[in-house]
Coordinates of C-alpha atoms (C1' of nucleotides) in Angstrom, one line a residue:
Chain M
X20 CA 61.0 23.2 -2.1
X21 CA 60.6 24.5 1.4
X22 CA 61.3 22.2 4.4
X23 CA 57.7 22.1 5.6
X24 CA 55.8 18.9 5.4
X25 CA 54.3 18.2 1.9
X26 CA 50.5 18.5 2.0
X27 CA 48.5 18.7 -1.2
X28 CA 44.8 18.7 -1.9
X29 CA 42.6 17.7 -4.7
X30 CA 39.5 20.0 -4.4
X31 CA 36.8 19.0 -6.9
X32 CA 33.3 20.5 -7.0
X33 CA 30.6 17.9 -6.7
X34 CA 28.7 19.0 -9.8
X35 CA 28.7 15.7 -11.7
X36 CA 31.0 13.0 -12.9
X37 CA 34.7 13.4 -12.6
X38 CA 36.3 13.6 -16.0
X39 CA 39.8 12.9 -17.2
X40 CA 41.3 16.2 -16.4
X41 CA 40.1 16.1 -12.9
X42 CA 41.4 12.6 -12.3
X43 CA 44.8 13.6 -13.7
X44 CA 45.0 16.6 -11.4
X45 CA 44.2 14.2 -8.5
X46 CA 46.9 11.8 -9.8
X47 CA 49.6 14.4 -10.0
X48 CA 48.7 15.7 -6.6
X49 CA 48.9 12.1 -5.2
X50 CA 52.2 11.2 -7.0
X51 CA 53.8 14.4 -5.7
X52 CA 52.6 13.8 -2.1
X53 CA 53.6 10.2 -2.0
X54 CA 57.0 10.9 -3.6
X55 CA 57.9 13.2 -0.8
X56 CA 56.2 11.3 2.0
X57 CA 53.5 13.8 2.3
X58 CA 49.7 13.9 2.7
X59 CA 47.1 13.9 0.0
X60 CA 43.9 15.5 1.0
X61 CA 40.5 15.4 -0.6
X62 CA 38.5 18.5 0.0
X63 CA 35.0 19.0 -1.4
X64 CA 34.4 22.5 -2.8
X65 CA 30.6 22.6 -2.6
X66 CA 30.1 26.3 -2.1
X67 CA 27.8 26.6 -5.1
X68 CA 24.5 25.2 -3.8
X69 CA 22.8 25.7 -7.2
X70 CA 25.2 23.4 -9.0
X71 CA 25.3 20.7 -6.3
X72 CA 24.6 17.3 -7.7
X73 CA 23.4 14.5 -5.4
X74 CA 25.8 11.5 -5.5
X75 CA 28.7 13.4 -7.1
X76 CA 30.8 13.3 -4.0
X77 CA 30.4 9.5 -3.5
X78 CA 31.2 9.1 -7.2
X79 CA 34.4 11.1 -6.8
X80 CA 35.5 8.9 -4.0
X81 CA 34.7 5.7 -5.9
X82 CA 36.6 7.1 -8.8
X83 CA 39.7 7.9 -6.8
X84 CA 39.4 4.5 -5.1
X85 CA 39.2 2.6 -8.4
X86 CA 42.4 4.4 -9.6
X87 CA 44.2 3.6 -6.4
X88 CA 44.5 7.3 -5.4
X89 CA 43.7 7.0 -1.8
X90 CA 43.4 10.2 0.3
X91 CA 45.0 10.5 3.6
X92 CA 42.3 12.9 4.7
X93 CA 38.9 13.3 3.3
X94 CA 35.3 13.9 4.3
X95 CA 34.9 10.2 5.2
X96 CA 38.4 9.8 6.7
X97 CA 38.9 13.1 8.4
X98 CA 42.2 14.2 9.9
X99 CA 42.7 17.1 12.3
X100 CA 41.7 19.7 9.8
X101 CA 38.1 18.7 9.5
X102 CA 35.6 19.3 8.2
X103 CA 36.6 18.7 4.6
X104 CA 33.4 19.9 2.9
X105 CA 33.4 23.7 2.4
X106 CA 29.6 23.8 3.0
X107 CA 30.3 22.5 6.5
X108 CA 33.0 25.2 6.9
X109 CA 30.6 28.0 6.0
X110 CA 30.9 29.8 9.3
X111 CA 34.7 30.1 9.0
X112 CA 34.9 32.3 6.0
X113 CA 32.8 35.3 7.0
X114 CA 35.3 36.3 9.6
X115 CA 38.1 36.6 7.2
X116 CA 36.0 38.5 4.7
X117 CA 35.0 41.0 7.4
X118 CA 38.6 41.3 8.5
X119 CA 39.5 42.3 4.9
X120 CA 36.8 44.9 4.9
X121 CA 38.0 46.3 8.2
X122 CA 41.5 46.6 6.8
X123 CA 40.3 48.3 3.7
X124 CA 41.1 45.4 1.3
X125 CA 37.5 44.5 0.7
X126 CA 34.1 46.2 0.7
X127 CA 30.4 45.5 0.7
X128 CA 28.6 45.7 -2.6
X129 CA 24.8 45.9 -2.9
X130 CA 24.4 45.8 -6.7
X131 CA 21.8 43.3 -8.0
X132 CA 22.6 40.7 -10.6
X133 CA 20.3 42.6 -13.0
X134 CA 22.2 45.9 -12.5
X135 CA 25.5 44.2 -13.2
X136 CA 24.2 42.4 -16.2
X137 CA 23.0 45.7 -17.6
X138 CA 26.4 47.2 -17.2
X139 CA 28.1 44.3 -18.8
X140 CA 25.9 44.6 -21.7
X141 CA 26.1 48.3 -22.2
X142 CA 29.7 49.1 -21.3
X143 CA 32.3 47.4 -23.4
X144 CA 34.9 45.6 -21.3
X145 CA 33.0 46.4 -18.1
X146 CA 34.8 45.2 -15.0
X147 CA 33.7 45.6 -11.4
X148 CA 37.0 47.4 -10.5
X149 CA 38.8 50.6 -10.0
X150 CA 37.4 52.3 -13.1
X151 CA 33.7 51.7 -12.4
X152 CA 33.3 50.8 -8.7
X153 CA 32.8 54.4 -7.6
X154 CA 29.7 54.6 -9.8
X155 CA 28.2 51.3 -8.4
X156 CA 26.4 50.7 -5.1
X157 CA 29.0 49.7 -2.5
X158 CA 30.6 50.7 0.7
X159 CA 33.3 52.6 -1.1
X160 CA 30.9 54.8 -3.1
X161 CA 28.0 55.2 -0.7
X162 CA 28.0 57.4 2.4
X163 CA 28.7 55.6 5.6
X164 CA 25.2 56.1 7.1
X165 CA 23.6 54.7 4.0
X166 CA 25.9 51.6 4.1
X167 CA 25.1 51.2 7.8
X168 CA 21.4 51.4 7.1
X169 CA 21.6 48.9 4.2
X170 CA 23.5 46.5 6.4
X171 CA 21.1 47.0 9.3
X172 CA 18.2 46.2 7.0
X173 CA 19.8 43.0 5.9
X174 CA 20.0 44.1 2.4
X175 CA 21.4 41.4 0.2
X176 CA 25.1 42.1 -0.4
X177 CA 28.3 40.5 -1.3
X178 CA 31.9 41.3 -0.2
X179 CA 34.3 42.1 -2.9
X180 CA 38.1 42.3 -2.8
X181 CA 39.4 45.8 -3.5
X182 CA 42.1 45.3 -6.1
X183 CA 44.8 48.0 -5.8
X184 CA 45.7 50.2 -8.8
X185 CA 49.0 50.2 -10.6
X186 CA 50.6 47.2 -9.1
X187 CA 52.3 44.2 -10.6
X188 CA 51.6 40.9 -9.0
X189 CA 53.9 38.1 -9.9
X190 CA 54.9 34.7 -8.6
X191 CA 56.9 31.7 -9.7
X192 CA 54.8 28.8 -11.0
X193 CA 56.6 25.5 -10.6
X194 CA 55.8 24.6 -14.2
X195 CA 55.7 27.9 -15.9
X196 CA 58.3 30.0 -14.1
X197 CA 57.7 33.7 -13.5
X198 CA 54.2 34.8 -14.3
X199 CA 53.1 38.5 -13.9
X200 CA 49.8 40.4 -13.9
X201 CA 48.9 44.1 -13.8
X202 CA 46.4 44.7 -11.1
X203 CA 44.7 47.3 -13.4
X204 CA 43.5 44.4 -15.4
X205 CA 42.1 42.4 -12.5
X206 CA 38.5 42.9 -11.3
X207 CA 37.1 43.1 -7.8
X208 CA 36.1 39.5 -7.4
X209 CA 33.3 38.5 -5.1
X210 CA 34.7 36.9 -2.0
X211 CA 31.6 36.2 0.0
X212 CA 28.3 35.7 -1.8
X213 CA 24.9 37.0 -0.7
X214 CA 24.0 33.6 0.7
X215 CA 26.9 33.8 3.0
X216 CA 28.9 31.2 1.2
X217 CA 32.4 32.0 0.1
X218 CA 33.4 32.0 -3.6
X219 CA 36.2 29.7 -4.7
X220 CA 38.6 32.6 -4.4
X221 CA 38.2 33.1 -0.7
X222 CA 37.6 29.5 0.2
X223 CA 40.7 28.2 -1.6
X224 CA 43.0 30.7 0.2
X225 CA 41.4 30.3 3.6
X226 CA 41.3 26.5 3.5
X227 CA 44.8 26.0 1.9
X228 CA 46.1 28.2 4.8
X229 CA 44.1 26.4 7.5
X230 CA 44.9 23.0 6.2
X231 CA 48.6 23.8 5.8
X232 CA 48.8 23.1 2.1
X233 CA 52.3 23.2 0.9
X234 CA 51.9 22.8 -2.8
X235 CA 48.9 23.6 -4.9
X236 CA 48.2 21.9 -8.2
X237 CA 45.3 23.0 -10.4
X238 CA 44.4 23.3 -14.0
X239 CA 45.8 26.1 -16.2
X240 CA 42.3 27.6 -16.4
X241 CA 43.0 29.0 -12.9
X242 CA 46.0 31.0 -14.0
X243 CA 44.1 34.2 -14.6
X244 CA 42.6 34.3 -11.1
X245 CA 46.0 33.6 -9.5
X246 CA 46.6 37.4 -8.8
X247 CA 43.5 37.5 -6.7
X248 CA 44.6 34.6 -4.6
X249 CA 48.1 36.0 -4.3
X250 CA 46.7 39.3 -3.0
X251 CA 44.5 37.5 -0.6
X252 CA 47.4 35.6 0.9
X253 CA 49.1 38.9 1.3
X254 CA 46.2 40.8 2.8
X255 CA 45.4 38.0 5.2
X256 CA 49.0 38.2 6.4
X257 CA 49.9 34.7 5.4
X258 CA 52.3 35.4 2.7
X259 CA 55.0 33.2 4.2
X260 CA 52.7 30.2 4.3
X261 CA 51.5 30.4 0.8
X262 CA 51.8 27.1 -1.1
X263 CA 53.9 26.9 -4.2
X264 CA 51.7 26.9 -7.2
X265 CA 51.7 24.6 -10.2
X266 CA 49.2 25.2 -13.0
X267 CA 48.8 22.0 -15.0
X268 CA 48.5 22.0 -18.8
X269 CA 44.9 21.3 -20.0
X270 CA 43.7 18.2 -21.6
X271 CA 42.3 19.0 -25.0
X272 CA 39.6 17.6 -27.2
X273 CA 40.8 14.7 -29.5
X274 CA 39.4 16.4 -32.6
X275 CA 39.5 20.1 -33.3
X276 CA 40.5 22.3 -30.5
X277 CA 39.6 23.4 -27.0
X278 CA 39.5 22.0 -23.5
X279 CA 38.1 18.5 -23.2
X280 CA 34.5 18.7 -21.9
X281 CA 32.1 16.2 -20.6
X282 CA 30.0 16.6 -23.7
X283 CA 32.8 15.4 -26.0
X284 CA 32.3 11.9 -24.7
X285 CA 28.8 11.5 -26.1
X286 CA 29.7 13.5 -29.2
X287 CA 32.7 11.3 -30.2
X288 CA 31.6 8.0 -28.6
X289 CA 34.6 7.9 -26.3
X290 CA 34.7 7.8 -22.5
X291 CA 35.7 10.9 -20.6
X292 CA 34.7 9.7 -17.2
X293 CA 36.6 7.2 -15.2
X294 CA 33.5 5.4 -14.0
X295 CA 30.0 5.2 -15.4
X296 CA 28.0 8.3 -14.5
X297 CA 24.3 8.3 -14.1
X298 CA 22.6 11.6 -14.6
X299 CA 19.5 11.6 -12.5
X300 CA 17.9 14.5 -14.3
X301 CA 18.1 13.2 -17.8
X302 CA 18.2 9.5 -16.7
X303 CA 21.1 8.8 -19.0
X304 CA 24.2 6.9 -18.2
X305 CA 27.5 7.9 -19.6
X306 CA 29.9 5.1 -19.9
X307 CA 33.3 5.5 -18.2
X308 CA 36.6 3.9 -18.7
X309 CA 35.9 1.1 -16.2
X310 CA 32.6 0.3 -17.8
X311 CA 34.2 0.2 -21.2
X312 CA 36.7 -2.4 -20.1
X313 CA 39.7 -0.6 -18.9
X314 CA 42.0 -1.7 -16.1
X315 CA 42.7 1.1 -13.6
X316 CA 46.5 0.4 -14.0
X317 CA 46.2 1.3 -17.7
X318 CA 44.0 4.3 -17.1
X319 CA 46.4 5.7 -14.5
X320 CA 49.4 5.0 -16.7
X321 CA 47.8 6.7 -19.7
X322 CA 46.8 9.7 -17.6
X323 CA 50.2 10.1 -16.1
X324 CA 51.9 10.3 -19.5
X325 CA 49.5 12.9 -20.7
X326 CA 51.6 15.9 -20.0
X327 CA 54.4 14.2 -18.2
X328 CA 57.2 11.8 -19.1
X329 CA 60.3 10.6 -17.3
X330 CA 62.7 11.3 -20.1
X331 CA 63.8 7.8 -20.6
X332 CA 61.3 6.6 -23.2
X333 CA 59.6 4.2 -20.8
X334 CA 55.9 4.0 -21.5
X335 CA 54.6 1.5 -19.1
X336 CA 54.7 2.5 -15.4
X337 CA 53.2 0.9 -12.3
X338 CA 51.8 3.3 -9.7
X339 CA 54.9 2.7 -7.6
X340 CA 57.2 3.6 -10.5
X341 CA 55.2 6.7 -11.1
X342 CA 55.6 7.8 -7.5
X343 CA 59.3 7.3 -7.5
X344 CA 59.9 8.9 -10.9
X345 CA 57.4 11.7 -10.9
X346 CA 58.9 15.2 -11.0
X347 CA 57.3 18.6 -11.6
X348 CA 60.2 19.7 -13.9
X349 CA 59.2 17.1 -16.4
X350 CA 55.6 18.2 -16.7
X351 CA 55.0 19.9 -20.1
X352 CA 53.7 23.4 -20.4
X353 CA 51.5 22.9 -23.5
X354 CA 48.0 21.3 -23.4
X355 CA 47.7 17.7 -24.6
X356 CA 45.1 16.2 -26.8
X357 CA 43.3 13.2 -25.5
X358 CA 44.2 10.3 -27.7
X359 CA 41.7 7.4 -27.2
X360 CA 43.7 5.0 -29.4
X361 CA 46.7 5.4 -27.2
X362 CA 44.6 4.8 -24.1
X363 CA 43.4 1.5 -25.8
X364 CA 47.0 0.6 -26.4
X365 CA 47.9 1.1 -22.8
X366 CA 45.0 -1.2 -21.8
X367 CA 46.1 -3.9 -24.2
X368 CA 49.6 -3.7 -22.8
X369 CA 48.4 -4.0 -19.3
X370 CA 46.1 -6.9 -20.0
X371 CA 49.2 -8.7 -21.5
X372 CA 51.3 -7.7 -18.5
X373 CA 49.2 -8.7 -15.6
X374 CA 48.6 -12.2 -14.4
X375 CA 45.4 -14.0 -15.3
X376 CA 44.4 -14.1 -11.7
X377 CA 44.3 -10.2 -11.6
X378 CA 41.8 -10.4 -14.5
X379 CA 39.7 -13.2 -13.2
X380 CA 37.0 -11.4 -11.3
X381 CA 36.4 -8.8 -14.0
X382 CA 36.3 -11.3 -16.8
X383 CA 34.0 -13.6 -14.8
X384 CA 31.6 -10.8 -14.4
X385 CA 31.7 -9.9 -18.1
X386 CA 31.0 -13.5 -19.1
X387 CA 28.3 -14.0 -16.6
X388 CA 26.6 -10.8 -17.6
X389 CA 26.4 -12.3 -21.1
X390 CA 24.7 -15.4 -19.7
X391 CA 27.6 -17.7 -19.4
X392 CA 27.8 -20.0 -16.4
X393 CA 31.2 -20.5 -14.9
X394 CA 31.6 -23.6 -12.9
X395 CA 35.3 -23.9 -12.7
X396 CA 37.6 -21.0 -11.8
X397 CA 40.7 -23.0 -12.7
X398 CA 39.3 -23.6 -16.2
X399 CA 38.5 -19.9 -16.5
X400 CA 42.0 -19.0 -15.5
X401 CA 43.4 -21.3 -18.2
X402 CA 41.2 -19.7 -20.8
X403 CA 42.2 -16.2 -19.7
X404 CA 45.9 -17.0 -20.0
X405 CA 45.2 -18.5 -23.5
X406 CA 43.4 -15.5 -24.9
X407 CA 44.5 -12.4 -23.0
X408 CA 47.1 -11.4 -25.6
X409 CA 44.4 -10.8 -28.1
X410 CA 42.2 -8.5 -26.0
X411 CA 42.4 -4.8 -26.0
X412 CA 39.5 -4.1 -23.7
X413 CA 38.2 -6.4 -20.9
X414 CA 35.0 -6.6 -22.9
X415 CA 36.9 -8.4 -25.7
X416 CA 37.1 -11.4 -23.4
X417 CA 33.5 -12.2 -24.3
X418 CA 34.1 -12.7 -28.0
X419 CA 37.5 -14.2 -27.4
X420 CA 36.5 -16.7 -24.7
X421 CA 32.8 -17.4 -25.0
X422 CA 33.3 -20.5 -27.2
X423 CA 35.2 -22.2 -24.3
X424 CA 32.0 -22.2 -22.4
X425 CA 29.3 -22.8 -25.0
X426 CA 29.5 -24.2 -28.5
X427 CA 29.2 -21.7 -31.4
X428 CA 25.8 -20.5 -32.2
X429 CA 26.9 -19.5 -35.7
X430 CA 29.6 -20.6 -38.0
X431 CA 31.6 -18.6 -40.5
X432 CA 30.3 -20.8 -43.4
X433 CA 31.9 -18.7 -46.1
X434 CA 35.2 -19.9 -44.8
X435 CA 34.3 -23.6 -45.2
X436 CA 31.4 -24.2 -47.5
X437 CA 32.9 -23.3 -50.8
X438 CA 35.7 -25.9 -50.4
X439 CA 33.7 -28.4 -48.4
X440 CA 33.8 -32.0 -49.8
X441 CA 32.7 -35.5 -48.9
X442 CA 36.3 -36.4 -48.3
X443 CA 36.5 -33.9 -45.5
X444 CA 33.3 -35.2 -44.0
X445 CA 34.9 -38.6 -44.0
X446 CA 38.1 -37.2 -42.6
X447 CA 36.3 -35.7 -39.6
X448 CA 34.3 -38.9 -39.0
X449 CA 37.6 -40.7 -38.8
X450 CA 38.9 -38.0 -36.4
X451 CA 35.9 -38.7 -34.1
X452 CA 36.5 -42.4 -34.3
X453 CA 40.1 -42.1 -33.4
X454 CA 39.5 -39.6 -30.5
X455 CA 36.9 -41.9 -29.0
X456 CA 39.7 -44.3 -28.3
X457 CA 41.9 -41.9 -26.4
X458 CA 41.6 -41.3 -22.6
X459 CA 41.7 -37.6 -23.0
X460 CA 42.8 -35.2 -25.7
X461 CA 46.3 -33.9 -25.5
X462 CA 47.2 -31.1 -27.8
X463 CA 50.4 -32.3 -29.4
X464 CA 49.2 -35.9 -29.8
X465 CA 46.0 -34.7 -31.4
X466 CA 48.0 -32.5 -33.8
X467 CA 50.1 -35.4 -34.8
X468 CA 47.3 -37.8 -35.4
X469 CA 45.3 -35.1 -37.1
X470 CA 48.2 -34.3 -39.5
X471 CA 49.0 -37.9 -40.2
X472 CA 45.4 -38.7 -41.0
X473 CA 45.2 -35.8 -43.3
X474 CA 48.3 -37.0 -45.2
X475 CA 46.8 -40.5 -45.4
X476 CA 43.6 -39.2 -46.9
X477 CA 45.5 -37.0 -49.4
X478 CA 44.4 -33.8 -47.8
X479 CA 46.6 -30.8 -46.9
X480 CA 46.6 -30.2 -43.2
X481 CA 45.7 -26.5 -43.7
X482 CA 42.6 -27.5 -45.6
X483 CA 41.2 -29.3 -42.6
X484 CA 42.6 -27.2 -39.8
X485 CA 40.5 -24.2 -40.7
X486 CA 37.2 -26.2 -40.8
X487 CA 38.2 -27.8 -37.5
X488 CA 38.6 -24.3 -36.1
X489 CA 35.3 -23.2 -37.4
X490 CA 33.7 -26.2 -35.8
X491 CA 35.1 -25.5 -32.4
X492 CA 35.2 -21.7 -32.4
X493 CA 32.7 -20.6 -35.0
X494 CA 35.1 -18.1 -36.7
X495 CA 38.6 -17.6 -38.0
X496 CA 40.2 -16.5 -34.8
X497 CA 41.5 -17.7 -31.5
X498 CA 44.6 -19.6 -30.2
X499 CA 46.1 -22.7 -31.6
X500 CA 43.2 -25.0 -32.6
X501 CA 44.6 -28.1 -30.9
X502 CA 45.0 -26.2 -27.6
X503 CA 41.4 -25.3 -27.9
X504 CA 40.4 -28.9 -28.5
X505 CA 42.5 -30.1 -25.6
X506 CA 41.0 -27.6 -23.2
X507 CA 37.5 -28.3 -24.4
X508 CA 38.0 -32.0 -23.7
X509 CA 37.2 -35.2 -25.6
X510 CA 33.4 -35.2 -25.2
X511 CA 32.9 -31.6 -26.1
X512 CA 35.2 -31.7 -29.1
X513 CA 33.6 -34.7 -30.6
X514 CA 30.2 -33.2 -29.9
X515 CA 31.1 -30.0 -31.7
X516 CA 32.5 -31.8 -34.7
X517 CA 29.3 -33.8 -35.0
X518 CA 27.1 -30.8 -34.6
X519 CA 29.1 -28.8 -37.2
X520 CA 29.2 -31.6 -39.7
X521 CA 25.4 -31.5 -39.9
X522 CA 25.5 -27.8 -40.7
X523 CA 28.3 -28.1 -43.1
X524 CA 26.6 -30.9 -45.1
X525 CA 23.3 -29.1 -45.2
Chain T
rG22 C1' 37.9 43.1 -27.5
rG23 C1' 41.3 42.9 -23.0
rC24 C1' 44.6 40.0 -20.1
rC25 C1' 47.4 35.4 -19.3
rC26 C1' 49.6 30.8 -21.1
rG27 C1' 51.5 28.0 -25.0
rU28 C1' 53.7 26.2 -30.2
rU29 C1' 59.2 19.6 -32.3
rC30 C1' 56.1 14.0 -37.1
rG31 C1' 48.5 13.2 -37.6
rU32 C1' 48.8 12.4 -31.8
rC33 C1' 51.7 12.0 -26.9
rU34 C1' 56.6 13.5 -26.5
rA35 C1' 62.7 13.4 -26.1
rG36 C1' 66.4 16.7 -27.2
rG37 C1' 68.8 21.4 -27.0
rG38 C1' 73.9 26.6 -29.8
rG39 C1' 77.2 22.3 -34.4
rU40 C1' 72.5 15.6 -33.9
rU41 C1' 71.5 11.2 -39.9
rA42 C1' 66.3 15.8 -34.8
rG43 C1' 65.3 10.1 -30.9
rG44 C1' 61.1 7.1 -28.9
rA45 C1' 55.8 5.7 -28.4
rC46 C1' 50.6 5.5 -30.5
rG47 C1' 48.5 5.4 -35.2
rU48 C1' 49.7 4.3 -40.3
rU49 C1' 52.3 1.5 -44.6
rA50 C1' 55.2 -2.8 -46.2
rG51 C1' 57.4 -7.5 -45.0
rA52 C1' 58.5 -11.9 -41.7
rU53 C1' 56.5 -15.4 -38.0
rU54 C1' 51.9 -17.6 -36.6
rU55 C1' 48.6 -23.7 -41.7
rU56 C1' 43.1 -18.7 -38.4
rC57 C1' 43.1 -14.1 -35.8
rA58 C1' 45.8 -11.5 -32.4
rU59 C1' 50.6 -11.2 -30.3
rU60 C1' 55.8 -10.8 -31.7
rC61 C1' 59.7 -9.1 -35.0
rU62 C1' 61.9 -6.1 -39.1
rA63 C1' 61.7 -2.0 -42.3
rG64 C1' 59.3 2.7 -44.2
rA65 C1' 56.7 7.4 -44.6
rA66 C1' 56.0 11.4 -41.2
rA67 C1' 58.0 17.3 -37.3
rC68 C1' 61.4 22.0 -35.1
rA69 C1' 54.8 27.9 -37.3
rG70 C1' 56.9 32.5 -40.0
rG71 C1' 60.1 36.8 -39.9
rG72 C1' 63.9 39.5 -37.7
rG73 C1' 68.0 39.7 -34.5
rU74 C1' 72.4 37.5 -31.1
rU75 C1' 76.3 34.2 -33.0
rC76 C1' 81.4 31.5 -36.9
rG77 C1' 76.9 28.6 -36.4
rA78 C1' 70.3 28.7 -34.5
rU79 C1' 65.3 23.9 -34.0
rU80 C1' 67.6 25.4 -29.3
rC81 C1' 68.7 32.3 -26.7
rC82 C1' 66.0 37.3 -27.5
rC83 C1' 62.1 40.3 -30.1
rC84 C1' 57.9 40.6 -33.3
rU85 C1' 54.0 38.3 -36.1
rA86 C1' 50.9 34.3 -36.8
rC87 C1' 48.3 30.4 -34.9
rG88 C1' 46.2 27.6 -30.7
rG89 C1' 44.3 27.6 -25.8
rG90 C1' 42.5 29.6 -21.1
rC91 C1' 40.1 33.5 -18.4
rU92 C1' 37.0 37.6 -18.6
rA93 C1' 29.8 35.0 -13.1
rC94 C1' 27.2 36.3 -6.3
rC95 C1' 30.6 28.6 -11.3
rA96 C1' 34.3 25.9 -9.8

RNA sequence: GGCCCGUUCGUCUAGGGGUUAGGACGUUAGAUUUUCAUUCUAGAAACAGGGGUUCGAUUCCCCUACGGGCUACCA
């Protein structure tokens, strides 16, 4: 590491929902910045006006916010390198592109998209580069006066980098080590588009320089274009200020192979977005991790361990632990398949780990959305503590806790009916009678009287405990049945026994 | 096709010239829980192949295979 201040950027394109891979790139940037006391910058790369999606930028910020990945500088919290949207920086880039043309490292190209498509179709391995550029319409092949004329007439044109012949471009990637490319294999990428907007290649170099970025993390899919960026840093005379690169391993599809894409979510019925994403054009909503019932702590924890580990075998990390333990050397080189089952496990672990209070607001909303009225937060909290060990997703709190708020609508009759007898009816009537005399139900006391009574009636405790559970809960699940009765209270418990007795005896 | 990157249980991974190749998820069996879940115990499960280098390679080198990425006036 050099001694300059650590400044990293996450630079998404606002073209839709942010998926897993993007969030992980943001997370690694953030962890690295915070570990070294540096700045984490959010820069919006909206240079492609055709792909711009309304609402995507706000979504990205909500997403980072939910994850606890808070930028030090962003479009809405600008620092001294504003603006942070490339569309608003449009006027900056042309100057650098022109400078490269002046220096002979770039040139104007007038070819139309149709002409290029034709070439690509007809010439195998066609590349706009040293082999073919003399035969194309550009300021290298055309006579000077014609170029001047074309420019004077405002003929649509782009500026392309002139990749040199017979050179080897190499650099040391923080994750992969030495990586080399032959310039003969690299094509003359467009730097400035006909609409005056820069392409990613120009913008990323200019902005990383201007914003004093010290370390650049991005997905491995960018590796092939690294030589273009390296050359640009050189030609622009900024070589000494170039950030150190780190190309992150890709996140792969859970099944089969390939890079995880947004479509995989719908195809496999799993979330790939952090937050729900509403597509305005199709009117469809794609459910994200939050909507599905994930805690951000679990989501972040899961993402961090996809391609990174601390070497100790520890699986559960808080954000602070991640920050202090994160290190680039421990990022793996190979892509990692997205394993949704493991993500669920992380969530279950986090639900068990956090205090009920942390869960309260989310659980309350889930229950209320299902039509349950919550009058007492203390009661809710007790319920949460009682059932949270059996929830994997936050949404599991509904089936696991609803019976604490309303009596069962249905009973698992198969579990009681076949073995139901008049003796059992008598037993429960006696239970009611006895409970009417107590001030309030206390779990241990109830358990004692319940068992004593069963013995007295010649019944096995187990034979009446299950029916009792079905009466209160509706099914064969939930915490200790006497705890449930105690929490439900005397009136409610007696009421539910009576109600169930009618059904059981029918 | 060309270029670049990669390859340890099904999955995420630790390890690294001499190890019974370790952990986690999932899975199987058992214990606990008079329900379910939790928890606990145990089990099955991996170094892609071939050449080197070496006394000795899973580990280092080369080749092959396989996988992935890129190959737009998209990022």
